[in-house]
Amino acid sequence: DNSMKHIMKLCKFIKMNSNLMHLNLSGMGMTQPMMHEFGRALRRTKSLISLHLSSNNGDNESLRNHLVERAHVKLFRRFLDL
């Protein structure tokens, strides 16, 4: 579907960008498959300092752990807005 195509384009951008420092994708309505795909892109980025993914549909503890393991993020923000 179109949403997954947009995520794939975003992932390509993240993989190719060596200067990306902050990324806020909160409330984007990303599903679990989208967030898993996004996690693959996180392995490539080395410049990311902060990542915000709260209020997405695919959020759960297992996925949070998966993304934390994949990300080379210096400051990993919480997924849930408490």
PDB file of N, CA and C in Angstrom:
ATOM      1  N   ASP A   1       0.832  -1.191   0.000  1.00  0.00           N
ATOM      2  CA  ASP A   1       0.000   0.000   0.000  1.00  0.00           C
ATOM      3  C   ASP A   1       0.878   1.256   0.000  1.00  0.00           C
ATOM      4  N   ASN A   2       0.267   2.404  -0.128  1.00  0.00           N
ATOM      5  CA  ASN A   2       1.017   3.664  -0.220  1.00  0.00           C
ATOM      6  C   ASN A   2       1.780   3.997   1.057  1.00  0.00           C
ATOM      7  N   SER A   3       1.209   3.665   2.197  1.00  0.00           N
ATOM      8  CA  SER A   3       1.882   3.975   3.465  1.00  0.00           C
ATOM      9  C   SER A   3       3.222   3.253   3.559  1.00  0.00           C
ATOM     10  N   MET A   4       3.233   1.992   3.168  1.00  0.00           N
ATOM     11  CA  MET A   4       4.479   1.223   3.217  1.00  0.00           C
ATOM     12  C   MET A   4       5.475   1.768   2.196  1.00  0.00           C
ATOM     13  N   LYS A   5       5.016   2.226   1.061  1.00  0.00           N
ATOM     14  CA  LYS A   5       5.911   2.833   0.068  1.00  0.00           C
ATOM     15  C   LYS A   5       6.572   4.083   0.636  1.00  0.00           C
ATOM     16  N   HIS A   6       5.813   4.865   1.381  1.00  0.00           N
ATOM     17  CA  HIS A   6       6.367   6.077   1.989  1.00  0.00           C
ATOM     18  C   HIS A   6       7.397   5.718   3.058  1.00  0.00           C
ATOM     19  N   ILE A   7       7.120   4.683   3.833  1.00  0.00           N
ATOM     20  CA  ILE A   7       8.073   4.232   4.847  1.00  0.00           C
ATOM     21  C   ILE A   7       9.359   3.758   4.177  1.00  0.00           C
ATOM     22  N   MET A   8       9.237   3.048   3.068  1.00  0.00           N
ATOM     23  CA  MET A   8      10.417   2.570   2.351  1.00  0.00           C
ATOM     24  C   MET A   8      11.267   3.743   1.849  1.00  0.00           C
ATOM     25  N   LYS A   9      10.617   4.795   1.376  1.00  0.00           N
ATOM     26  CA  LYS A   9      11.346   5.988   0.931  1.00  0.00           C
ATOM     27  C   LYS A   9      12.028   6.673   2.111  1.00  0.00           C
ATOM     28  N   LEU A  10      11.330   6.741   3.238  1.00  0.00           N
ATOM     29  CA  LEU A  10      11.918   7.316   4.440  1.00  0.00           C
ATOM     30  C   LEU A  10      13.126   6.498   4.887  1.00  0.00           C
ATOM     31  N   CYS A  11      13.002   5.188   4.839  1.00  0.00           N
ATOM     32  CA  CYS A  11      14.108   4.315   5.235  1.00  0.00           C
ATOM     33  C   CYS A  11      15.314   4.529   4.327  1.00  0.00           C
ATOM     34  N   LYS A  12      15.075   4.680   3.049  1.00  0.00           N
ATOM     35  CA  LYS A  12      16.179   4.931   2.116  1.00  0.00           C
ATOM     36  C   LYS A  12      16.862   6.256   2.457  1.00  0.00           C
ATOM     37  N   PHE A  13      16.070   7.267   2.765  1.00  0.00           N
ATOM     38  CA  PHE A  13      16.618   8.565   3.151  1.00  0.00           C
ATOM     39  C   PHE A  13      17.485   8.433   4.401  1.00  0.00           C
ATOM     40  N   ILE A  14      16.992   7.694   5.390  1.00  0.00           N
ATOM     41  CA  ILE A  14      17.727   7.518   6.647  1.00  0.00           C
ATOM     42  C   ILE A  14      19.039   6.786   6.393  1.00  0.00           C
ATOM     43  N   LYS A  15      19.007   5.751   5.580  1.00  0.00           N
ATOM     44  CA  LYS A  15      20.211   4.979   5.283  1.00  0.00           C
ATOM     45  C   LYS A  15      21.271   5.816   4.579  1.00  0.00           C
ATOM     46  N   MET A  16      20.830   6.723   3.710  1.00  0.00           N
ATOM     47  CA  MET A  16      21.759   7.499   2.888  1.00  0.00           C
ATOM     48  C   MET A  16      22.246   8.781   3.567  1.00  0.00           C
ATOM     49  N   ASN A  17      21.575   9.202   4.628  1.00  0.00           N
ATOM     50  CA  ASN A  17      21.880  10.491   5.243  1.00  0.00           C
ATOM     51  C   ASN A  17      22.855  10.314   6.403  1.00  0.00           C
ATOM     52  N   SER A  18      24.040  10.854   6.245  1.00  0.00           N
ATOM     53  CA  SER A  18      25.048  10.716   7.295  1.00  0.00           C
ATOM     54  C   SER A  18      25.039  11.883   8.282  1.00  0.00           C
ATOM     55  N   ASN A  19      24.122  12.832   8.086  1.00  0.00           N
ATOM     56  CA  ASN A  19      24.062  14.012   8.956  1.00  0.00           C
ATOM     57  C   ASN A  19      22.771  14.106   9.770  1.00  0.00           C
ATOM     58  N   LEU A  20      21.904  13.138   9.665  1.00  0.00           N
ATOM     59  CA  LEU A  20      20.629  13.165  10.371  1.00  0.00           C
ATOM     60  C   LEU A  20      20.878  13.038  11.870  1.00  0.00           C
ATOM     61  N   MET A  21      20.432  14.042  12.631  1.00  0.00           N
ATOM     62  CA  MET A  21      20.686  14.044  14.071  1.00  0.00           C
ATOM     63  C   MET A  21      19.431  13.828  14.912  1.00  0.00           C
ATOM     64  N   HIS A  22      18.310  14.371  14.485  1.00  0.00           N
ATOM     65  CA  HIS A  22      17.066  14.271  15.244  1.00  0.00           C
ATOM     66  C   HIS A  22      15.952  13.825  14.305  1.00  0.00           C
ATOM     67  N   LEU A  23      15.142  12.892  14.764  1.00  0.00           N
ATOM     68  CA  LEU A  23      14.042  12.392  13.954  1.00  0.00           C
ATOM     69  C   LEU A  23      12.821  12.227  14.845  1.00  0.00           C
ATOM     70  N   ASN A  24      11.738  12.913  14.481  1.00  0.00           N
ATOM     71  CA  ASN A  24      10.495  12.838  15.235  1.00  0.00           C
ATOM     72  C   ASN A  24       9.409  12.289  14.319  1.00  0.00           C
ATOM     73  N   LEU A  25       9.019  11.054  14.569  1.00  0.00           N
ATOM     74  CA  LEU A  25       7.948  10.403  13.814  1.00  0.00           C
ATOM     75  C   LEU A  25       6.782  10.062  14.738  1.00  0.00           C
ATOM     76  N   SER A  26       6.619  10.844  15.786  1.00  0.00           N
ATOM     77  CA  SER A  26       5.527  10.624  16.735  1.00  0.00           C
ATOM     78  C   SER A  26       4.182  10.826  16.066  1.00  0.00           C
ATOM     79  N   GLY A  27       3.251   9.955  16.411  1.00  0.00           N
ATOM     80  CA  GLY A  27       1.880  10.105  15.930  1.00  0.00           C
ATOM     81  C   GLY A  27       1.709   9.941  14.437  1.00  0.00           C
ATOM     82  N   MET A  28       2.591   9.189  13.787  1.00  0.00           N
ATOM     83  CA  MET A  28       2.516   9.013  12.340  1.00  0.00           C
ATOM     84  C   MET A  28       1.613   7.842  11.941  1.00  0.00           C
ATOM     85  N   GLY A  29       1.109   7.113  12.914  1.00  0.00           N
ATOM     86  CA  GLY A  29       0.220   5.986  12.609  1.00  0.00           C
ATOM     87  C   GLY A  29       0.959   4.788  12.024  1.00  0.00           C
ATOM     88  N   MET A  30       2.248   4.665  12.353  1.00  0.00           N
ATOM     89  CA  MET A  30       3.030   3.557  11.819  1.00  0.00           C
ATOM     90  C   MET A  30       2.598   2.248  12.469  1.00  0.00           C
ATOM     91  N   THR A  31       2.397   1.226  11.640  1.00  0.00           N
ATOM     92  CA  THR A  31       2.017  -0.106  12.114  1.00  0.00           C
ATOM     93  C   THR A  31       3.266  -0.893  12.476  1.00  0.00           C
ATOM     94  N   GLN A  32       3.080  -2.084  13.053  1.00  0.00           N
ATOM     95  CA  GLN A  32       4.230  -2.912  13.407  1.00  0.00           C
ATOM     96  C   GLN A  32       5.099  -3.252  12.203  1.00  0.00           C
ATOM     97  N   PRO A  33       4.523  -3.690  11.070  1.00  0.00           N
ATOM     98  CA  PRO A  33       5.386  -3.973   9.911  1.00  0.00           C
ATOM     99  C   PRO A  33       6.165  -2.740   9.452  1.00  0.00           C
ATOM    100  N   MET A  34       5.558  -1.580   9.508  1.00  0.00           N
ATOM    101  CA  MET A  34       6.247  -0.351   9.120  1.00  0.00           C
ATOM    102  C   MET A  34       7.396  -0.047  10.073  1.00  0.00           C
ATOM    103  N   MET A  35       7.136  -0.237  11.357  1.00  0.00           N
ATOM    104  CA  MET A  35       8.161   0.058  12.350  1.00  0.00           C
ATOM    105  C   MET A  35       9.304  -0.956  12.294  1.00  0.00           C
ATOM    106  N   HIS A  36       9.000  -2.206  11.950  1.00  0.00           N
ATOM    107  CA  HIS A  36      10.065  -3.197  11.770  1.00  0.00           C
ATOM    108  C   HIS A  36      10.942  -2.807  10.581  1.00  0.00           C
ATOM    109  N   GLU A  37      10.322  -2.388   9.505  1.00  0.00           N
ATOM    110  CA  GLU A  37      11.081  -1.946   8.333  1.00  0.00           C
ATOM    111  C   GLU A  37      11.944  -0.735   8.689  1.00  0.00           C
ATOM    112  N   PHE A  38      11.380   0.159   9.444  1.00  0.00           N
ATOM    113  CA  PHE A  38      12.104   1.339   9.903  1.00  0.00           C
ATOM    114  C   PHE A  38      13.316   0.921  10.735  1.00  0.00           C
ATOM    115  N   GLY A  39      13.158  -0.117  11.555  1.00  0.00           N
ATOM    116  CA  GLY A  39      14.254  -0.614  12.381  1.00  0.00           C
ATOM    117  C   GLY A  39      15.442  -1.070  11.558  1.00  0.00           C
ATOM    118  N   ARG A  40      15.181  -1.617  10.388  1.00  0.00           N
ATOM    119  CA  ARG A  40      16.283  -2.041   9.511  1.00  0.00           C
ATOM    120  C   ARG A  40      17.120  -0.849   9.076  1.00  0.00           C
ATOM    121  N   ALA A  41      16.472   0.266   8.835  1.00  0.00           N
ATOM    122  CA  ALA A  41      17.188   1.468   8.398  1.00  0.00           C
ATOM    123  C   ALA A  41      18.030   2.039   9.533  1.00  0.00           C
ATOM    124  N   LEU A  42      17.606   1.839  10.766  1.00  0.00           N
ATOM    125  CA  LEU A  42      18.324   2.398  11.902  1.00  0.00           C
ATOM    126  C   LEU A  42      19.724   1.813  12.068  1.00  0.00           C
ATOM    127  N   ARG A  43      19.958   0.623  11.541  1.00  0.00           N
ATOM    128  CA  ARG A  43      21.283   0.000  11.652  1.00  0.00           C
ATOM    129  C   ARG A  43      22.336   0.799  10.903  1.00  0.00           C
ATOM    130  N   ARG A  44      21.915   1.527   9.878  1.00  0.00           N
ATOM    131  CA  ARG A  44      22.860   2.247   9.033  1.00  0.00           C
ATOM    132  C   ARG A  44      23.225   3.632   9.536  1.00  0.00           C
ATOM    133  N   THR A  45      22.334   4.258  10.278  1.00  0.00           N
ATOM    134  CA  THR A  45      22.584   5.636  10.689  1.00  0.00           C
ATOM    135  C   THR A  45      23.495   5.678  11.906  1.00  0.00           C
ATOM    136  N   LYS A  46      24.496   6.509  11.839  1.00  0.00           N
ATOM    137  CA  LYS A  46      25.448   6.638  12.941  1.00  0.00           C
ATOM    138  C   LYS A  46      25.389   8.024  13.581  1.00  0.00           C
ATOM    139  N   SER A  47      24.703   8.962  12.946  1.00  0.00           N
ATOM    140  CA  SER A  47      24.689  10.344  13.427  1.00  0.00           C
ATOM    141  C   SER A  47      23.478  10.677  14.291  1.00  0.00           C
ATOM    142  N   LEU A  48      22.496   9.794  14.346  1.00  0.00           N
ATOM    143  CA  LEU A  48      21.247  10.076  15.039  1.00  0.00           C
ATOM    144  C   LEU A  48      21.472  10.220  16.545  1.00  0.00           C
ATOM    145  N   ILE A  49      21.028  11.339  17.082  1.00  0.00           N
ATOM    146  CA  ILE A  49      21.157  11.612  18.511  1.00  0.00           C
ATOM    147  C   ILE A  49      19.852  11.321  19.241  1.00  0.00           C
ATOM    148  N   SER A  50      18.726  11.701  18.635  1.00  0.00           N
ATOM    149  CA  SER A  50      17.443  11.450  19.292  1.00  0.00           C
ATOM    150  C   SER A  50      16.427  10.941  18.289  1.00  0.00           C
ATOM    151  N   LEU A  51      15.557  10.085  18.795  1.00  0.00           N
ATOM    152  CA  LEU A  51      14.521   9.445  17.987  1.00  0.00           C
ATOM    153  C   LEU A  51      13.232   9.456  18.788  1.00  0.00           C
ATOM    154  N   HIS A  52      12.177   9.980  18.192  1.00  0.00           N
ATOM    155  CA  HIS A  52      10.869  10.074  18.850  1.00  0.00           C
ATOM    156  C   HIS A  52       9.861   9.268  18.032  1.00  0.00           C
ATOM    157  N   LEU A  53       9.285   8.241  18.648  1.00  0.00           N
ATOM    158  CA  LEU A  53       8.322   7.386  17.951  1.00  0.00           C
ATOM    159  C   LEU A  53       7.062   7.145  18.782  1.00  0.00           C
ATOM    160  N   SER A  54       6.737   8.043  19.675  1.00  0.00           N
ATOM    161  CA  SER A  54       5.569   7.826  20.539  1.00  0.00           C
ATOM    162  C   SER A  54       4.278   7.927  19.731  1.00  0.00           C
ATOM    163  N   SER A  55       3.236   7.357  20.290  1.00  0.00           N
ATOM    164  CA  SER A  55       1.870   7.449  19.742  1.00  0.00           C
ATOM    165  C   SER A  55       1.743   6.884  18.335  1.00  0.00           C
ATOM    166  N   ASN A  56       2.396   5.758  18.081  1.00  0.00           N
ATOM    167  CA  ASN A  56       2.224   5.045  16.827  1.00  0.00           C
ATOM    168  C   ASN A  56       1.437   3.773  17.087  1.00  0.00           C
ATOM    169  N   ASN A  57       0.673   3.334  16.097  1.00  0.00           N
ATOM    170  CA  ASN A  57      -0.215   2.180  16.239  1.00  0.00           C
ATOM    171  C   ASN A  57       0.527   0.882  16.527  1.00  0.00           C
ATOM    172  N   GLY A  58       1.748   0.745  16.019  1.00  0.00           N
ATOM    173  CA  GLY A  58       2.479  -0.501  16.156  1.00  0.00           C
ATOM    174  C   GLY A  58       3.308  -0.618  17.409  1.00  0.00           C
ATOM    175  N   ASP A  59       3.159   0.318  18.314  1.00  0.00           N
ATOM    176  CA  ASP A  59       3.987   0.347  19.519  1.00  0.00           C
ATOM    177  C   ASP A  59       3.648  -0.786  20.468  1.00  0.00           C
ATOM    178  N   ASN A  60       4.651  -1.524  20.894  1.00  0.00           N
ATOM    179  CA  ASN A  60       4.521  -2.487  21.980  1.00  0.00           C
ATOM    180  C   ASN A  60       5.915  -2.736  22.554  1.00  0.00           C
ATOM    181  N   GLU A  61       5.991  -3.390  23.687  1.00  0.00           N
ATOM    182  CA  GLU A  61       7.269  -3.562  24.372  1.00  0.00           C
ATOM    183  C   GLU A  61       8.271  -4.350  23.536  1.00  0.00           C
ATOM    184  N   SER A  62       7.812  -5.383  22.875  1.00  0.00           N
ATOM    185  CA  SER A  62       8.691  -6.199  22.045  1.00  0.00           C
ATOM    186  C   SER A  62       9.307  -5.375  20.917  1.00  0.00           C
ATOM    187  N   LEU A  63       8.496  -4.561  20.281  1.00  0.00           N
ATOM    188  CA  LEU A  63       8.989  -3.725  19.191  1.00  0.00           C
ATOM    189  C   LEU A  63       9.937  -2.654  19.703  1.00  0.00           C
ATOM    190  N   ARG A  64       9.631  -2.076  20.843  1.00  0.00           N
ATOM    191  CA  ARG A  64      10.550  -1.089  21.441  1.00  0.00           C
ATOM    192  C   ARG A  64      11.921  -1.714  21.665  1.00  0.00           C
ATOM    193  N   ASN A  65      11.945  -2.918  22.236  1.00  0.00           N
ATOM    194  CA  ASN A  65      13.211  -3.600  22.481  1.00  0.00           C
ATOM    195  C   ASN A  65      13.953  -3.879  21.180  1.00  0.00           C
ATOM    196  N   HIS A  66      13.220  -4.287  20.161  1.00  0.00           N
ATOM    197  CA  HIS A  66      13.806  -4.553  18.847  1.00  0.00           C
ATOM    198  C   HIS A  66      14.469  -3.294  18.283  1.00  0.00           C
ATOM    199  N   LEU A  67      13.783  -2.167  18.339  1.00  0.00           N
ATOM    200  CA  LEU A  67      14.324  -0.939  17.770  1.00  0.00           C
ATOM    201  C   LEU A  67      15.490  -0.390  18.591  1.00  0.00           C
ATOM    202  N   VAL A  68      15.424  -0.539  19.894  1.00  0.00           N
ATOM    203  CA  VAL A  68      16.526  -0.083  20.735  1.00  0.00           C
ATOM    204  C   VAL A  68      17.792  -0.864  20.384  1.00  0.00           C
ATOM    205  N   GLU A  69      17.647  -2.164  20.162  1.00  0.00           N
ATOM    206  CA  GLU A  69      18.797  -2.995  19.803  1.00  0.00           C
ATOM    207  C   GLU A  69      19.370  -2.610  18.449  1.00  0.00           C
ATOM    208  N   ARG A  70      18.519  -2.213  17.516  1.00  0.00           N
ATOM    209  CA  ARG A  70      18.972  -1.909  16.166  1.00  0.00           C
ATOM    210  C   ARG A  70      19.528  -0.504  16.020  1.00  0.00           C
ATOM    211  N   ALA A  71      19.078   0.385  16.843  1.00  0.00           N
ATOM    212  CA  ALA A  71      19.436   1.794  16.667  1.00  0.00           C
ATOM    213  C   ALA A  71      20.803   2.107  17.252  1.00  0.00           C
ATOM    214  N   HIS A  72      21.522   2.946  16.558  1.00  0.00           N
ATOM    215  CA  HIS A  72      22.770   3.512  17.059  1.00  0.00           C
ATOM    216  C   HIS A  72      22.469   4.941  17.501  1.00  0.00           C
ATOM    217  N   VAL A  73      21.469   5.072  18.342  1.00  0.00           N
ATOM    218  CA  VAL A  73      20.999   6.387  18.772  1.00  0.00           C
ATOM    219  C   VAL A  73      21.587   6.682  20.142  1.00  0.00           C
ATOM    220  N   LYS A  74      22.131   7.858  20.278  1.00  0.00           N
ATOM    221  CA  LYS A  74      22.764   8.233  21.539  1.00  0.00           C
ATOM    222  C   LYS A  74      21.743   8.494  22.647  1.00  0.00           C
ATOM    223  N   LEU A  75      20.590   8.989  22.292  1.00  0.00           N
ATOM    224  CA  LEU A  75      19.544   9.288  23.269  1.00  0.00           C
ATOM    225  C   LEU A  75      18.242   8.740  22.709  1.00  0.00           C
ATOM    226  N   PHE A  76      17.787   7.610  23.243  1.00  0.00           N
ATOM    227  CA  PHE A  76      16.597   6.961  22.714  1.00  0.00           C
ATOM    228  C   PHE A  76      15.384   7.384  23.529  1.00  0.00           C
ATOM    229  N   ARG A  77      14.495   8.140  22.916  1.00  0.00           N
ATOM    230  CA  ARG A  77      13.308   8.638  23.615  1.00  0.00           C
ATOM    231  C   ARG A  77      12.270   7.540  23.789  1.00  0.00           C
ATOM    232  N   ARG A  78      11.445   7.710  24.769  1.00  0.00           N
ATOM    233  CA  ARG A  78      10.377   6.755  25.055  1.00  0.00           C
ATOM    234  C   ARG A  78       9.356   6.754  23.935  1.00  0.00           C
ATOM    235  N   PHE A  79       8.741   5.623  23.714  1.00  0.00           N
ATOM    236  CA  PHE A  79       7.704   5.486  22.698  1.00  0.00           C
ATOM    237  C   PHE A  79       6.371   6.010  23.198  1.00  0.00           C
ATOM    238  N   LEU A  80       6.119   5.830  24.471  1.00  0.00           N
ATOM    239  CA  LEU A  80       4.801   6.172  25.008  1.00  0.00           C
ATOM    240  C   LEU A  80       4.838   7.546  25.658  1.00  0.00           C
ATOM    241  N   ASP A  81       3.841   8.334  25.390  1.00  0.00           N
ATOM    242  CA  ASP A  81       3.711   9.608  26.070  1.00  0.00           C
ATOM    243  C   ASP A  81       3.034   9.348  27.414  1.00  0.00           C
ATOM    244  N   LEU A  82       3.778   9.478  28.492  1.00  0.00           N
ATOM    245  CA  LEU A  82       3.221   9.201  29.830  1.00  0.00           C
ATOM    246  C   LEU A  82       2.828  10.479  30.514  1.00  0.00           C
TER     247      LEU A  82
END
